C-alpha positions as semicolon CSV with decimal commas, in nm:
position;residue;x (nm);y (nm);z (nm)
1;S;1,956;-4,039;-3,460
2;V;1,898;-3,866;-3,129
3;R;1,653;-4,018;-2,884
4;W;1,518;-3,819;-2,592
5;I;1,531;-4,081;-2,320
6;E;1,276;-3,928;-2,080
7;G;1,016;-3,898;-2,357
8;D;1,135;-4,211;-2,545
9;V;1,104;-4,034;-2,880
10;I;1,341;-3,954;-3,164
11;V;1,394;-3,577;-3,184
12;P;1,501;-3,373;-3,489
13;A;1,876;-3,319;-3,473
14;A;2,183;-3,263;-3,685
15;I;2,478;-3,505;-3,653
16;D;2,817;-3,473;-3,816
17;G;3,177;-3,554;-3,748
18;S;3,210;-3,275;-3,495
19;G;2,908;-3,364;-3,280
20;W;2,533;-3,320;-3,270
21;S;2,276;-3,050;-3,208
22;L;1,900;-3,033;-3,175
23;S;1,721;-2,862;-3,461
24;S;1,616;-2,517;-3,342
25;G;1,243;-2,493;-3,270
26;A;1,177;-2,842;-3,407
27;F;1,083;-2,998;-3,074
28;D;0,952;-2,846;-2,753
29;L;1,149;-3,003;-2,468
30;P;1,060;-2,937;-2,105
31;G;1,301;-2,728;-1,900
32;G;1,555;-2,883;-1,665
33;P;1,797;-3,177;-1,695
34;Q;1,735;-3,411;-1,991
35;N;1,917;-3,722;-2,119
36;F;1,975;-3,813;-2,482
37;E;2,100;-4,121;-2,662
38;V;2,294;-4,033;-2,974
39;S;2,352;-4,308;-3,230
40;A;2,521;-4,303;-3,570
41;R;2,668;-4,542;-3,829
42;D;3,003;-4,508;-3,998
43;Y;3,085;-4,568;-4,362
44;Y;3,099;-4,943;-4,304
45;G;2,769;-4,964;-4,123
46;N;2,911;-4,987;-3,773
47;K;2,674;-4,828;-3,524
48;G;2,791;-4,634;-3,218
49;Y;2,602;-4,497;-2,917
50;A;2,666;-4,218;-2,670
51;L;2,465;-4,086;-2,378
52;R;2,453;-3,712;-2,327
53;Y;2,322;-3,514;-2,029
54;V;2,180;-3,170;-2,113
55;I;2,018;-2,897;-1,904
56;V;1,742;-2,726;-2,101
57;D;1,714;-2,360;-1,996
58;K;1,362;-2,229;-2,048
59;D;1,361;-1,990;-1,750
60;Q;1,309;-1,628;-1,849
61;P;1,517;-1,369;-1,662
62;V;1,314;-1,148;-1,426
63;V;1,370;-0,808;-1,263
64;Q;1,428;-0,873;-0,893
65;S;1,449;-0,515;-0,768
66;I;1,484;-0,151;-0,871
67;S;1,723;0,086;-0,694
68;S;1,953;0,381;-0,761
69;L;2,321;0,463;-0,730
70;S;2,224;0,825;-0,657
71;P;2,209;0,917;-0,287
72;N;1,880;0,996;-0,115
73;G;1,796;1,364;-0,125
74;D;1,648;1,649;-0,328
75;Y;1,721;1,698;-0,698
76;V;1,650;1,994;-0,925
77;A;1,612;2,039;-1,300
78;G;1,922;1,940;-1,498
79;E;2,058;1,689;-1,247
80;N;2,109;1,324;-1,347
81;L;2,012;1,015;-1,147
82;L;2,123;0,657;-1,217
83;I;1,849;0,396;-1,176
84;T;1,942;0,027;-1,164
85;L;1,751;-0,295;-1,237
86;E;1,879;-0,609;-1,068
87;I;1,814;-0,909;-1,297
88;S;1,793;-1,275;-1,194
89;E;2,074;-1,368;-1,434
90;T;2,318;-1,218;-1,682
91;V;2,142;-1,059;-1,981
92;T;2,237;-0,904;-2,312
93;V;2,081;-0,575;-2,420
94;S;2,019;-0,479;-2,780
95;G;1,896;-0,131;-2,870
96;T;1,801;0,132;-2,613
97;P;1,532;0,029;-2,363
98;A;1,371;0,295;-2,144
99;L;1,173;0,322;-1,821
100;A;0,853;0,524;-1,792
101;M;0,872;0,725;-1,469
102;N;0,605;0,872;-1,242
103;T;0,707;1,220;-1,362
104;G;0,568;1,150;-1,708
105;N;0,918;1,137;-1,856
106;T;1,155;0,843;-1,922
107;A;1,488;0,710;-1,799
108;V;1,713;0,581;-2,080
109;Y;1,934;0,269;-2,071
110;V;2,305;0,353;-2,052
111;Q;2,500;0,040;-1,947
112;G;2,502;-0,314;-1,807
113;S;2,474;-0,550;-2,105
114;G;2,656;-0,874;-2,021
115;T;2,587;-0,838;-1,647
116;D;2,289;-0,881;-1,414
117;I;2,264;-0,506;-1,335
118;L;2,120;-0,267;-1,594
119;S;2,157;0,109;-1,546
120;F;1,920;0,378;-1,672
121;Q;1,984;0,753;-1,656
122;Y;1,710;0,997;-1,564
123;T;1,759;1,371;-1,614
124;V;1,534;1,588;-1,399
125;Q;1,318;1,806;-1,623
126;P;1,159;2,147;-1,554
127;G;0,820;2,077;-1,399
128;D;0,929;1,752;-1,230
129;N;0,787;1,761;-0,878
130;V;0,748;1,429;-0,696
131;N;0,811;1,340;-0,332
132;K;0,958;1,002;-0,432
133;L;1,078;0,916;-0,780
134;D;0,951;0,578;-0,904
135;I;0,851;0,399;-1,223
136;A;0,506;0,476;-1,365
137;S;0,370;0,120;-1,333
138;S;0,473;-0,245;-1,317
139;S;0,487;-0,247;-1,700
140;A;0,710;0,062;-1,720
141;L;0,989;-0,108;-1,919
142;I;0,972;0,023;-2,277
143;L;1,138;-0,205;-2,533
144;E;0,991;-0,117;-2,875
145;D;1,281;-0,219;-3,107
146;A;1,511;-0,308;-2,814
147;S;1,551;-0,650;-2,651
148;I;1,681;-0,793;-2,324
149;Q;1,752;-1,167;-2,314
150;D;1,967;-1,429;-2,143
151;A;2,250;-1,634;-2,294
152;V;2,016;-1,881;-2,469
153;G;1,769;-1,620;-2,595
154;N;1,501;-1,629;-2,326
155;P;1,349;-1,277;-2,314
156;L;1,326;-1,074;-1,994
157;V;0,983;-1,086;-1,830
158;N;0,843;-0,735;-1,867
159;L;0,706;-0,710;-1,515
160;L;0,854;-0,485;-1,247
161;A;0,771;-0,426;-0,882
162;A;0,465;-0,201;-0,857
163;P;0,542;0,156;-0,743
164;G;0,572;0,174;-0,365
165;S;0,587;-0,203;-0,314
166;A;0,884;-0,410;-0,193
167;G;1,152;-0,412;-0,461
168;S;1,043;-0,081;-0,614
169;L;1,253;0,233;-0,652
170;S;1,056;0,438;-0,398
171;Y;1,076;0,146;-0,151
172;S;1,457;0,134;-0,163
173;R;1,542;0,502;-0,220
174;A;1,406;0,848;-0,131
175;L;1,472;1,065;-0,439
176;R;1,269;1,387;-0,424
177;L;1,241;1,598;-0,737
178;D;1,171;1,969;-0,696
179;S;1,208;2,185;-1,004
180;T;0,973;2,468;-0,897
181;S;1,127;2,777;-0,742
182;P;0,974;2,897;-0,413
183;Q;0,754;3,205;-0,438
184;V;0,695;3,491;-0,193
185;L;0,326;3,477;-0,098
186;S;0,313;3,781;0,128
187;V;0,514;4,046;0,314
188;D;0,393;4,136;0,663
189;S;0,501;4,258;1,006
190;S;0,397;4,182;1,362
191;A;0,427;4,553;1,444
192;S;0,101;4,740;1,479
193;D;0,002;5,013;1,236
194;G;0,127;5,350;1,353
195;S;0,423;5,587;1,373
196;Y;0,765;5,481;1,494
197;V;1,065;5,684;1,593
198;A;1,438;5,644;1,542
199;N;1,613;5,341;1,695
200;R;1,295;5,133;1,708
201;V;1,337;4,788;1,557
202;L;1,062;4,650;1,336
203;N;1,034;4,294;1,212
204;I;0,930;4,217;0,856
205;I;0,807;3,868;0,767
206;L;0,827;3,708;0,421
207;R;0,599;3,407;0,372
208;F;0,700;3,158;0,101
209;S;0,517;2,883;-0,087
210;E;0,747;2,619;0,067
211;P;1,033;2,591;0,318
212;V;1,347;2,776;0,209
213;Y;1,708;2,764;0,325
214;V;1,918;3,075;0,372
215;Q;2,291;3,112;0,321
216;G;2,467;3,432;0,415
217;T;2,271;3,743;0,523
218;P;2,017;3,862;0,267
219;E;1,870;4,212;0,296
220;L;1,544;4,384;0,205
221;A;1,563;4,729;0,045
222;L;1,286;4,947;0,192
223;N;1,111;5,259;0,062
224;S;1,265;5,452;0,353
225;G;1,602;5,412;0,191
226;G;1,715;5,175;0,465
227;R;1,762;4,799;0,464
228;A;1,618;4,519;0,678
229;L;1,863;4,241;0,761
230;F;1,777;3,869;0,769
231;S;1,729;3,744;1,124
232;T;1,584;3,392;1,139
233;G;1,362;3,131;0,970
234;S;1,598;2,926;0,750
235;G;1,443;2,583;0,692
236;T;1,086;2,715;0,729
237;S;0,839;2,891;0,498
238;Q;0,871;3,219;0,693
239;L;1,177;3,443;0,699
240;Q;1,210;3,728;0,948
241;F;1,403;4,045;0,871
242;L;1,480;4,323;1,123
243;Y;1,479;4,694;1,041
244;S;1,629;4,948;1,277
245;I;1,482;5,292;1,215
246;G;1,756;5,545;1,155
247;L;1,764;5,918;1,217
248;G;1,617;6,122;0,936
């Protein structure tokens, strides 16, 4: 028999020549260190005793923080980001869990089973536009047929840091998603209406829907047959081009 010393009761157990084990689910022991007295008789009726010290693990693993291995910055459609969950202990993953994100799409589990860090991959989709990528809510972990549990089978607590709070993705990282191309809103000039002669320089201003960054020297083809050359404005929503009026 096996007697739980702290509770002073006999608990359901299996005993054989190789040792003893508690019957699964037959008795609800409290978590923490517990002591047991194991007794058995041999073929001749001789009775033996042994004391055993056992730690009962009933603590469920929890998500301690959410972060990313991807550097802070801007991401466009088609790029991949790696999101990580730091767990309070080593866990085993079965199936393919996912994370619901504040874009309306999901990040899919890719690696980490057998460790305390689980990685999820998020691919930026067309239409994704958020200043800071984060999970959709504190219950964003989607398991369905998947499972995440510790070494003794305790399931992961499905509760994550609320978006924007300490421990959340947007708290630890600044991942901006921008999948919308900038648009030209207007074309204008600071020059007054009127006639201009050769060698005068006119400025032409393009106003965009958001700040844009210029590489190289873009040009504007004009109805005069000439071209206006980019002058300044990279990093702003207004680009200035200069046109020098030619002879003829």
